[in-house]
Coordinates of C-alpha atoms in Angstrom, one line a residue:
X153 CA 335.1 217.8 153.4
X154 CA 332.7 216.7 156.5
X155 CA 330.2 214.0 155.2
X156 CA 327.3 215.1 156.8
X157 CA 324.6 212.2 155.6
X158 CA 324.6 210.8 159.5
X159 CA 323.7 213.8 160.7
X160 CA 320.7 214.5 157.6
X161 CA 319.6 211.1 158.3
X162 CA 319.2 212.0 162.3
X163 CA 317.1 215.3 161.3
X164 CA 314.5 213.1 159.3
X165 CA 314.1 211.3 162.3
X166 CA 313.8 214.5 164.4
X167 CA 311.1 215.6 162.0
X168 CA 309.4 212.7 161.3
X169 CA 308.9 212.5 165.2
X170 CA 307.9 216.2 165.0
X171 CA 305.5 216.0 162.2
X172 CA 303.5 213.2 164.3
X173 CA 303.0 215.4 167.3
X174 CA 301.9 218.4 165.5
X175 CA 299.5 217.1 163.3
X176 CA 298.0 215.6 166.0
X177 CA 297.0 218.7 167.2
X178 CA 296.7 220.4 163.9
X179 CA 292.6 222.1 163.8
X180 CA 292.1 220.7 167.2
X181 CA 289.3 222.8 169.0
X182 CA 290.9 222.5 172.3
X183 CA 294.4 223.2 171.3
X184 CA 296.3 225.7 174.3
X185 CA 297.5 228.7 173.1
X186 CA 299.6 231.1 175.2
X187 CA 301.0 234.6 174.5
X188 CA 304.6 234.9 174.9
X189 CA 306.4 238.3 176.8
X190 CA 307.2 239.3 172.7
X191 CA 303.3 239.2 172.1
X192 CA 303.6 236.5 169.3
X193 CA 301.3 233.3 170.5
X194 CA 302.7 229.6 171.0
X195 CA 300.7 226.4 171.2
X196 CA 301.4 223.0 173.1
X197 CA 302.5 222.0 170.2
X198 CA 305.2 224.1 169.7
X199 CA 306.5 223.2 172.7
X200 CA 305.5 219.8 172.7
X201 CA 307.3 218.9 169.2
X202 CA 310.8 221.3 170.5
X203 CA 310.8 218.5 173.6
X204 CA 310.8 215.6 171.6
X205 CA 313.4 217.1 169.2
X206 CA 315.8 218.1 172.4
X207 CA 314.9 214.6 174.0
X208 CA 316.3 212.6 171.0
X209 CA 318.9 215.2 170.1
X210 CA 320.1 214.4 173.7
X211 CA 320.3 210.4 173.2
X212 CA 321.7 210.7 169.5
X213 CA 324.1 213.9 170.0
X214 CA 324.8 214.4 173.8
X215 CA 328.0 216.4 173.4
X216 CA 325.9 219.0 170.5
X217 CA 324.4 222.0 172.2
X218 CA 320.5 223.2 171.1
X219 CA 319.0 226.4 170.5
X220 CA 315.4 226.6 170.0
X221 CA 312.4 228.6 170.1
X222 CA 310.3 227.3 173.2
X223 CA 313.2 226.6 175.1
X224 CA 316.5 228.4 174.3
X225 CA 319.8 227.3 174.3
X226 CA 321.9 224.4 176.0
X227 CA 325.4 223.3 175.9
X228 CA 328.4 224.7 174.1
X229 CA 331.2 223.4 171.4
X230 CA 331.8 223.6 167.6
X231 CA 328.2 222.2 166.8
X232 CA 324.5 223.5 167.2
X233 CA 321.2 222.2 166.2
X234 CA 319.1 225.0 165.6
X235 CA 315.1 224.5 165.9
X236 CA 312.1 225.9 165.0
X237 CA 309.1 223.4 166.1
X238 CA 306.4 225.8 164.2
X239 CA 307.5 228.5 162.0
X240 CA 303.6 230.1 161.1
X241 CA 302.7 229.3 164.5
X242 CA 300.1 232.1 163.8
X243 CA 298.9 229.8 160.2
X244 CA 299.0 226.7 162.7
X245 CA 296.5 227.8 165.5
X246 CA 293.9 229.6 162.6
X247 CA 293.8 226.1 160.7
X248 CA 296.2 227.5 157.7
X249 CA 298.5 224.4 156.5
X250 CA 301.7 226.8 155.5
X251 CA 303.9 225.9 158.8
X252 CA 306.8 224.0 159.4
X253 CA 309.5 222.5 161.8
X254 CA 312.7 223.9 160.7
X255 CA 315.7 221.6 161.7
X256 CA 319.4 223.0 161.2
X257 CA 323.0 222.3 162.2
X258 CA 325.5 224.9 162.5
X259 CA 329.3 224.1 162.5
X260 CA 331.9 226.2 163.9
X261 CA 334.6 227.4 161.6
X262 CA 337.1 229.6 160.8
X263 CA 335.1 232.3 159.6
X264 CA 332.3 231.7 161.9
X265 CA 329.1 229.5 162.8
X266 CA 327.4 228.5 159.5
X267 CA 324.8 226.4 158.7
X268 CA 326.2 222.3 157.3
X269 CA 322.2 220.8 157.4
X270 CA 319.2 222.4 156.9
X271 CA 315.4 220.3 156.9
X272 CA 312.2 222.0 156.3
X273 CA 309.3 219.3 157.1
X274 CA 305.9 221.3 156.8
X275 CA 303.6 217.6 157.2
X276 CA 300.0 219.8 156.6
X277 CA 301.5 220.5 153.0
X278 CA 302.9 216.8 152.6
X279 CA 306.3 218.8 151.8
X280 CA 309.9 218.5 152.7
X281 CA 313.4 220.1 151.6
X282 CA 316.7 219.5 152.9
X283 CA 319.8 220.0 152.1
X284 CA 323.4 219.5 153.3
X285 CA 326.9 221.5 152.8
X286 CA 328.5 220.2 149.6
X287 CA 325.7 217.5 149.2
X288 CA 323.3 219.3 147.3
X289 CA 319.4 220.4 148.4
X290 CA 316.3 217.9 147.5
X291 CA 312.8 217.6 148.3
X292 CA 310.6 214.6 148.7
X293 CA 309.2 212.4 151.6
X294 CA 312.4 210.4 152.2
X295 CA 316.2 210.1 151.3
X296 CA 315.6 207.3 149.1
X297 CA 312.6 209.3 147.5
X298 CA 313.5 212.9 147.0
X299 CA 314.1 215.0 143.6
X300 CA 317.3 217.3 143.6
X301 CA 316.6 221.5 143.7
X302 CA 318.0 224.2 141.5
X303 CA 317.0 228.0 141.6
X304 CA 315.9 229.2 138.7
X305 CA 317.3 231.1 135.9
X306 CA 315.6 234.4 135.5
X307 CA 318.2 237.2 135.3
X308 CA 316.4 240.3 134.9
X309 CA 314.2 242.0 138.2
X310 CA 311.5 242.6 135.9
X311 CA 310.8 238.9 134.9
X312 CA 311.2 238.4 138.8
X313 CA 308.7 236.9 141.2
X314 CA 309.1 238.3 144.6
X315 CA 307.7 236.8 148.1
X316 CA 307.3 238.0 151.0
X317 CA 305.5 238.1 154.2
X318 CA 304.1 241.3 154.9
X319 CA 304.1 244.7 154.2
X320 CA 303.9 246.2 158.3
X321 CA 307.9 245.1 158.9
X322 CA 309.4 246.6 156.3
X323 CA 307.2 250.1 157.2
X324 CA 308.0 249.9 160.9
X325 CA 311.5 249.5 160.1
X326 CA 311.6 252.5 157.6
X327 CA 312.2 250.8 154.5
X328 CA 308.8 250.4 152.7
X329 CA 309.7 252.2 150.1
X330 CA 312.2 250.3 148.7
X331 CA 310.1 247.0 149.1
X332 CA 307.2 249.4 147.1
X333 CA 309.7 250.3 144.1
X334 CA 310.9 246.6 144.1
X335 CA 306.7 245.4 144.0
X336 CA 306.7 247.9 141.1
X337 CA 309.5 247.5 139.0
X338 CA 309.6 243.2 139.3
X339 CA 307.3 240.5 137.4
X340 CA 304.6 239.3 140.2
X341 CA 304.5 239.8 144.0
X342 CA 303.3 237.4 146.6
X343 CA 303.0 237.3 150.0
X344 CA 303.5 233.5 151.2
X345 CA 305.2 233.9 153.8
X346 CA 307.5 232.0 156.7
X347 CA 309.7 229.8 155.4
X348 CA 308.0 228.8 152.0
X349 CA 309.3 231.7 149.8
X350 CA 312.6 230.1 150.6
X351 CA 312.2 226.5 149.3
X352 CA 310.2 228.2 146.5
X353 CA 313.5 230.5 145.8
X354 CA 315.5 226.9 146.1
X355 CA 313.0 224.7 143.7
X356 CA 313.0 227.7 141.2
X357 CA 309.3 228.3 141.5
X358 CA 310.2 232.0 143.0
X359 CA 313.6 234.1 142.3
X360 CA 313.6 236.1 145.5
X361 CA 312.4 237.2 148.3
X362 CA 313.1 238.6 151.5
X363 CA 312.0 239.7 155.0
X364 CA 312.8 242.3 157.2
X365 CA 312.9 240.6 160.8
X366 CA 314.3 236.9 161.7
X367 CA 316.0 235.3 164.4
X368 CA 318.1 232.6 164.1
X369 CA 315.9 229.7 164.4
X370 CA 313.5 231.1 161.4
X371 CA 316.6 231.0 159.0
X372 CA 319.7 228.6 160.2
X373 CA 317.7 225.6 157.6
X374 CA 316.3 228.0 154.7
X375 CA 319.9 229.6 154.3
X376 CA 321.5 225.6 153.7
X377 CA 318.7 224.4 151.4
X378 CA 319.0 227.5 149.7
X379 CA 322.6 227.8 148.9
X380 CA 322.8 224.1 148.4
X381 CA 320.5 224.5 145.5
X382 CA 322.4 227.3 143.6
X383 CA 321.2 230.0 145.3
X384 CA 322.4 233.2 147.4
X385 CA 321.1 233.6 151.5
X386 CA 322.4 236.8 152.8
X387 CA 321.0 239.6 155.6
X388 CA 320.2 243.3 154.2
X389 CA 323.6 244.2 154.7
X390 CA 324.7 241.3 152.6
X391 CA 326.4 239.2 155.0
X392 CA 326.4 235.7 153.6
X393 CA 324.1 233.1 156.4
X394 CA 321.4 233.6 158.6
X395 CA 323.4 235.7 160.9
X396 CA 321.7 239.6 160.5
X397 CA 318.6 239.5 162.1
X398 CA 316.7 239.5 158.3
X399 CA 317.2 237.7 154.9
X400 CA 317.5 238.0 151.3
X401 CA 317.4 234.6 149.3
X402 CA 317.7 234.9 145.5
X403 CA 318.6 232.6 142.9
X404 CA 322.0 234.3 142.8
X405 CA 321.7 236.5 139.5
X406 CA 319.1 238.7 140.8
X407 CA 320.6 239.2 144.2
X408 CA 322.9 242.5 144.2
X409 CA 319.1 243.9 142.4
X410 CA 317.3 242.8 145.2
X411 CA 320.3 244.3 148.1
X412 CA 319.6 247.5 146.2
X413 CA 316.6 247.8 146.2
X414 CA 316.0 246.8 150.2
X415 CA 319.8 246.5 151.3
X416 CA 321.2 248.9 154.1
X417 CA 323.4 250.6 151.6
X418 CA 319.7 252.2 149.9
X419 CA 320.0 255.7 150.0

């Protein structure tokens, strides 16, 4: 197997550098905010953290190709660092801590890209998870000072907690009422939202969750830290990764539930 600790050690350092230049401009009053051709905003600090990550990513790893957010994608071959400088840019330019920069590598294989390292730094909530294939997932503020992850054991949707982020995706996308019967029928709903309900999923403070919409960049890290704790990452159609444009996470027992009650198989 791969031993990926290099490459976990380089992403703290790509976060570390991150988390300086968006706190920074964390609640300040002249921070720039543009509207992008999608209609979803970004700040100079989106972009200003995605630079610094490419920047280093090009002195450490010149021969990986980058796709992020801001900026897109660059270079080709068997390895891709994945990057999300804010993921709630929205919670970042209102003053609301929950954001983070999500860090991943994918790996080429034979059954496809999949995500090897995953790093969630969210510096406002003095958090971070990470995670590596066959290494195991952990949260703390360093390597040397972290505490290992596990999903938790609930095996019945009705002594579930579910997260989510909103309720207008899964209506403009037809499938609200599945999400209602699910809100119904499990323990305790709570809207979070971005990528929190995942590291809750992988520490075992949540058993599932799940949104409707995602790109690449919003899941690539989650779906590591997530399976490296125990857990199940899979789009709506069940495809294991990050790769269907929306995510499932669960602690694995309560995952075929959740699929059918919001999978594409729901009649």
């Amino acid at each position: 197997m791969p031993d990926y600790h290099d490459d976990l050690r380089l992403a703290h350092v790509l976060a570390d550098a991150a988390d300086a230049a968006t706190m920074e401009r964390f609640k300040a009053l002249d921070l720039k905010v543009e509207t992008k051709p999608d209609m979803t905003p970004v700040s100079e600090a989106d972009k200003s953290a995605e630079e610094l990550i490419r920047a280093q990513l090009q002195r450490a790893r010149p021969r990986d190709a980058v796709l992020g957010e801001e900026f897109g994608s660059e270079g080709s071959g068997p390895r891709r660092w994945i990057v999300d400088p804010i993921d709630g840019t929205k919670n970042y330019v209102r003053g609301v801590p929950v954001w983070a920069t999500l860090i991943a590598l994918m790996e080429r294989g034979e059954g496809g890209d999949r995500p090897v390292v995953g790093l969630v730094s969210a510096p406002a909530l003095n958090r971070r998870w990470w995670a590596a294939e066959g290494l195991g997932a952990f949260t703390g503020r360093s390597l040397t000072s972290a505490s290992r992850l596990h999903v938790s054991e609930v095996g019945r949707i009705q002594d579930a907690s579910f997260a989510y982020s909103s309720l207008t995706g899964w209506e403009e996308r037809g499938r609200l009422s599945g999400f209602l019967d699910l809100s119904r029928d499990c323990w305790r709903t709570r809207a979070y939202g971005d990528f929190w309900p995942y590291m809750m999923v992988a520490e075992g403070t949540v058993d599932i969750c799940a949104e409707p919409e995602l790109s690449l960049w919003d899941m690539a890290a989650c779906a590591v830290i997530v399976q490296e704790a125990g857990g199940r990452f899979t789009g709506l159609d069940g495809r294991p990764g990050p790769h269907s444009g929306n995510a499932t996470a669960s602690n694995g027992l309560l995952h075929e539930d959740l699929l059918a009650y919001l999978g594409d198989d729901r009649s």
